[in-house]
Amino acid sequence: MSLVCPVFWSSFLVLWASQGASGCNTQDVCLEENGLEEISVTSSSSPDETLLKTDVNETFTCLLYPTNLLNCSWSFHNLPEDTQLSVCISICDDVIGVDSLSSVERVGSTSLTLQQHEALLVKLKFNMSRHDEWKVYTYTYEKPRLEVLSPPVNVSATVQDGRLLVTWNPSSQASSYCSEYQLDLGDKDIHEPLTHQTSFTKMTADPTHTYRVRMRTRIHKMCFGSDQWSEWTPTITVEQSVYKLNTLLIVSISLGIPMILLAVMLLVRHQRVSELLFPPITRPPPKYIYFLEKSDPLSFFHPALPPKAEEEITEVQDAEYNPGKTL
């Protein structure tokens, strides 16, 4: 009998208790020889064969997250209603441990927390039985095919000279050559995957737009590894200073133009404005100037004028001289 790692064994006991399973009822699957990237199919009615995952209607997958959480899920929608389905998940390392689930739903999932492993194989075995017929799918995952990368690190985004510049570093699990990145700039502005680079420049940044930048990564299809995207990085908000300057310029112009127009009006109508602002002092009549220039305040009063002399008018009547007439 194979040795069982205590850590695995404790995890399996918990899962057995939750599922009420009694075992896989198969030989030790970790000792079985199975091809990678292929489904080994055995059945009661046909010879053994190997198929690709795309050749079957059923779907299943296992993912190992950076937190060492292994999650396996499956979907067998096309099975007849009276078909019994059981799942056997085997964790294979230097020691062998087997986790068994039985009588599972056609659509389901399960999770396990694993320890660090340099060499790790995960084998899935799906046993489908209906009356006297049965069929078994066996699929083997290598660790690189399981691993979901951590998101990129040291992500920064700035606007310089009207261009949006985004820089980042690959996660520690993959090199920049084998990493593929997806960049989200907000408002459904998601660029095509970026490869073999650690920076991106948007040549024409909209000065009125606030960018909300986030990224995720996965292993490039040209390299060996999982094609599952990582989690998104925290969102970085880029509020452009250019937009703030434009706002300040608009406010300055709105206040400056009226002041300039007012200054022009003052220059054009300087004389009239001067008269309105500084009216001339009223000049006194000439007859008061003499008194105003004298220091004696009493001189302000007019001296009494002498009464006008009445003129005597003597009427002289001329009479014509007649020598013959006696006066």
XYZ file of C-alpha atoms in Angstrom:
327
model
C 0.000 0.000 0.000
C 1.309 3.449 -0.898
C 2.295 5.892 1.780
C -0.002 8.808 2.326
C 1.243 12.292 3.214
C -0.303 13.384 6.536
C -1.197 16.776 5.152
C -2.965 15.243 2.180
C -4.636 12.661 4.349
C -6.091 15.273 6.714
C -7.382 17.308 3.787
C -8.945 14.260 2.210
C -10.648 13.237 5.428
C -12.292 16.651 5.637
C -13.470 16.413 2.067
C -14.648 12.814 2.518
C -16.680 13.891 5.534
C -18.271 16.742 3.581
C -19.132 14.571 0.578
C -19.945 11.334 2.351
C -17.720 9.341 -0.007
C -16.291 5.908 0.614
C -13.516 5.879 -1.983
C -12.668 5.794 -5.674
C -12.987 2.019 -5.890
C -10.130 2.007 -8.400
C -6.446 1.148 -8.340
C -4.022 3.827 -7.281
C -4.452 6.306 -10.116
C -1.116 7.985 -9.437
C 0.648 4.838 -10.620
C -1.292 4.709 -13.838
C 0.383 5.840 -17.032
C -1.630 8.535 -18.751
C -0.707 10.885 -21.551
C -0.654 14.623 -20.922
C -3.209 16.890 -22.557
C -5.300 13.844 -23.428
C -8.356 12.154 -21.975
C -7.970 8.419 -21.438
C -11.358 6.842 -22.036
C -12.290 3.338 -20.872
C -15.774 1.891 -21.093
C -17.701 -1.343 -20.829
C -18.868 -1.214 -24.442
C -15.855 -0.057 -26.493
C -12.044 -0.377 -26.601
C -9.877 2.069 -24.688
C -9.062 5.290 -26.507
C -7.557 8.730 -26.029
C -9.356 11.939 -26.891
C -8.687 15.642 -26.716
C -10.716 17.804 -24.361
C -12.373 19.390 -27.355
C -13.571 15.993 -28.550
C -16.015 15.451 -25.668
C -19.151 17.357 -24.704
C -18.283 17.382 -21.009
C -16.054 20.118 -19.585
C -13.761 20.145 -16.557
C -10.747 22.055 -15.321
C -8.398 22.454 -12.346
C -6.575 25.661 -11.373
C -3.871 26.269 -8.776
C -3.960 29.843 -7.481
C -1.026 31.777 -5.961
C -2.481 31.100 -2.512
C -1.897 27.337 -3.102
C -5.621 26.813 -3.460
C -6.501 24.075 -5.926
C -9.956 24.418 -7.428
C -11.460 21.756 -9.695
C -14.804 22.141 -11.450
C -16.806 20.099 -13.948
C -19.945 20.205 -16.020
C -21.637 17.064 -17.418
C -24.937 18.419 -18.721
C -25.420 15.802 -21.439
C -25.552 12.751 -19.205
C -28.846 10.863 -19.044
C -30.840 11.615 -15.937
C -30.365 8.168 -14.389
C -26.581 8.207 -14.813
C -24.528 8.065 -11.636
C -21.441 10.311 -11.597
C -18.495 10.071 -9.224
C -15.250 12.056 -9.228
C -11.839 10.988 -8.014
C -9.187 13.724 -7.568
C -5.641 12.448 -7.059
C -2.745 14.625 -5.905
C 0.498 12.953 -6.973
C 3.917 14.001 -5.690
C 6.850 12.153 -4.075
C 4.173 10.603 -1.934
C 0.737 9.668 -3.154
C -2.548 10.874 -1.805
C -6.011 10.266 -3.143
C -9.086 12.377 -2.604
C -12.419 10.772 -3.445
C -15.824 12.252 -4.152
C -18.835 10.147 -5.030
C -22.381 10.703 -6.220
C -21.632 14.297 -7.182
C -23.900 16.601 -9.115
C -23.439 16.942 -12.844
C -22.232 20.497 -12.325
C -19.991 21.081 -9.340
C -16.611 22.043 -7.956
C -14.330 21.448 -4.997
C -11.282 23.164 -3.513
C -8.199 22.013 -1.616
C -5.359 23.938 0.004
C -2.034 22.341 -0.932
C 1.492 22.661 0.343
C 4.344 23.856 -1.858
C 5.372 21.226 -4.412
C 8.157 21.323 -6.941
C 6.751 18.412 -8.929
C 3.037 18.013 -8.840
C 0.507 16.042 -10.844
C -3.241 16.254 -10.445
C -5.328 13.469 -11.919
C -9.060 13.647 -12.446
C -11.117 10.496 -12.877
C -14.802 10.727 -13.735
C -16.771 7.485 -13.395
C -20.137 7.452 -15.187
C -22.371 4.429 -14.655
C -25.839 3.671 -15.930
C -27.450 0.273 -15.372
C -24.814 -2.261 -16.474
C -22.795 0.226 -18.560
C -19.979 2.428 -17.372
C -17.416 4.868 -18.776
C -14.352 6.446 -17.165
C -12.512 9.651 -18.141
C -8.988 10.130 -16.781
C -7.076 13.370 -17.277
C -3.663 14.405 -15.916
C -2.496 17.960 -15.151
C 1.110 18.996 -14.683
C 1.819 21.833 -12.287
C 2.581 24.474 -14.959
C -0.788 23.759 -16.564
C -2.483 24.318 -13.227
C -0.852 27.535 -12.088
C -2.674 30.836 -12.353
C -0.186 33.694 -12.357
C -0.147 36.535 -9.887
C -1.095 39.880 -11.466
C 1.671 42.218 -12.673
C 3.506 44.251 -10.037
C 4.764 47.838 -9.814
C 2.090 49.087 -12.191
C 2.244 52.857 -12.780
C 0.392 55.192 -15.138
C 1.173 58.816 -15.977
C 0.337 61.364 -18.664
C 3.363 63.033 -20.266
C 3.314 65.387 -23.256
C -0.217 64.377 -24.155
C 0.569 60.639 -24.026
C -0.519 58.016 -21.506
C 2.408 55.884 -20.324
C 1.801 52.632 -18.429
C 4.678 50.553 -17.034
C 4.776 47.320 -15.038
C 6.885 44.329 -14.025
C 5.959 40.681 -14.622
C 4.961 38.502 -11.723
C 7.648 36.362 -10.149
C 6.099 33.201 -11.601
C 6.818 33.983 -15.256
C 9.323 35.820 -17.395
C 8.407 38.832 -19.502
C 8.907 36.746 -22.632
C 6.296 34.145 -21.657
C 3.819 36.587 -20.153
C 0.816 38.010 -21.938
C -0.898 41.115 -20.562
C -4.315 42.673 -20.857
C -4.685 46.384 -20.181
C -7.956 47.987 -19.120
C -8.094 51.799 -19.343
C -11.689 52.103 -18.147
C -15.002 52.642 -19.959
C -14.633 49.253 -21.708
C -11.386 50.410 -23.296
C -9.569 47.053 -23.150
C -6.605 46.655 -25.468
C -5.596 43.516 -27.258
C -3.188 41.323 -25.272
C 0.325 42.768 -25.038
C 3.279 40.413 -25.329
C 7.049 40.641 -24.816
C 6.896 44.097 -23.231
C 6.668 45.838 -19.882
C 5.307 49.216 -20.996
C 2.539 50.661 -23.117
C 2.088 54.150 -24.583
C -1.190 55.618 -25.753
C 0.005 58.288 -28.158
C -3.069 60.531 -27.978
C -4.385 60.809 -24.450
C -7.777 62.495 -24.239
C -7.224 65.614 -22.088
C -10.832 65.507 -20.874
C -10.775 61.831 -19.845
C -9.903 60.343 -16.465
C -8.197 56.986 -17.020
C -8.709 54.080 -14.619
C -5.912 51.642 -15.329
C -5.744 47.993 -14.307
C -3.958 44.918 -15.702
C -3.913 41.140 -15.631
C -1.640 38.484 -17.085
C -1.369 34.883 -18.191
C 1.137 32.556 -19.823
C 1.536 33.166 -23.539
C 0.249 30.344 -25.734
C 3.724 29.866 -27.200
C 4.956 28.838 -23.746
C 3.931 25.886 -21.626
C 1.481 26.839 -18.924
C -2.086 27.695 -18.008
C -4.140 29.945 -20.270
C -6.156 31.274 -17.324
C -6.026 35.043 -16.717
C -4.804 36.258 -13.348
C -6.778 38.544 -11.066
C -6.926 42.237 -12.014
C -4.492 44.594 -10.339
C -5.898 47.378 -8.136
C -7.230 50.241 -10.240
C -4.965 53.280 -10.731
C -6.806 56.567 -11.377
C -5.031 59.062 -13.644
C -6.472 62.574 -13.449
C -4.748 64.657 -16.086
C -3.149 67.942 -15.019
C -3.620 69.192 -18.581
C -7.350 69.201 -18.048
C -6.930 71.186 -14.824
C -4.761 73.743 -16.628
C -7.377 74.111 -19.346
C -10.021 74.754 -16.726
C -7.840 77.396 -15.086
C -7.182 78.965 -18.483
C -10.895 79.111 -19.260
C -11.631 80.802 -15.939
C -8.784 83.282 -16.481
C -10.021 84.167 -19.953
C -13.590 84.566 -18.705
C -12.457 87.078 -16.115
C -9.696 88.692 -18.176
C -11.643 89.589 -21.313
C -14.125 91.879 -19.514
C -11.238 93.630 -17.771
C -9.444 94.172 -21.089
C -12.599 95.571 -22.695
C -13.081 97.903 -19.761
C -9.523 99.179 -20.111
C -10.050 99.848 -23.834
C -13.225 101.770 -23.114
C -11.390 103.869 -20.568
C -8.717 104.768 -23.093
C -11.163 105.585 -25.878
C -13.457 107.670 -23.754
C -10.860 109.038 -21.375
C -12.041 112.666 -21.489
C -15.678 111.893 -20.832
C -14.831 109.395 -18.131
C -12.481 111.934 -16.531
C -15.222 114.529 -16.494
C -17.600 112.055 -14.896
C -15.079 110.949 -12.319
C -13.460 114.370 -11.724
C -15.969 117.156 -12.576
C -14.410 120.701 -12.893
C -14.726 123.153 -10.026
C -17.282 125.909 -10.686
C -15.586 129.308 -11.266
C -17.188 132.198 -9.314
C -18.440 135.261 -11.152
C -15.840 138.011 -11.746
C -17.503 140.400 -9.332
C -16.765 137.964 -6.482
C -13.162 137.297 -7.385
C -11.988 140.594 -5.855
C -13.563 139.765 -2.550
C -12.416 136.139 -2.617
C -8.819 137.212 -3.139
C -8.890 139.569 -0.141
C -8.149 138.203 3.277
C -10.687 140.410 5.072
C -13.852 138.391 5.442
C -15.869 141.567 5.852
C -14.932 142.567 2.372
C -17.331 139.991 1.094
C -20.134 142.445 1.688
C -20.808 145.145 -0.947
C -20.451 148.800 0.245
C -23.618 150.818 0.130
C -23.800 152.796 -3.092
C -24.704 156.549 -2.785
C -28.222 157.456 -3.807
C -28.503 158.460 -7.393
C -28.837 162.255 -7.753
C -32.030 163.445 -9.264
C -31.524 165.501 -12.365
C -33.405 168.802 -12.779
C -34.837 169.276 -16.138
C -35.506 172.849 -17.277
C -37.735 173.305 -20.209
C -36.929 176.276 -22.399
C -39.582 177.395 -24.794
C -38.461 179.320 -27.808
C -40.821 182.139 -28.924
C -40.623 183.799 -32.313
C -39.706 187.523 -32.065
C -42.312 189.978 -33.527
C -41.293 193.708 -33.368
C -44.760 194.926 -34.078
C -46.280 193.291 -31.159
C -46.212 194.869 -27.825
C -45.455 192.608 -24.985
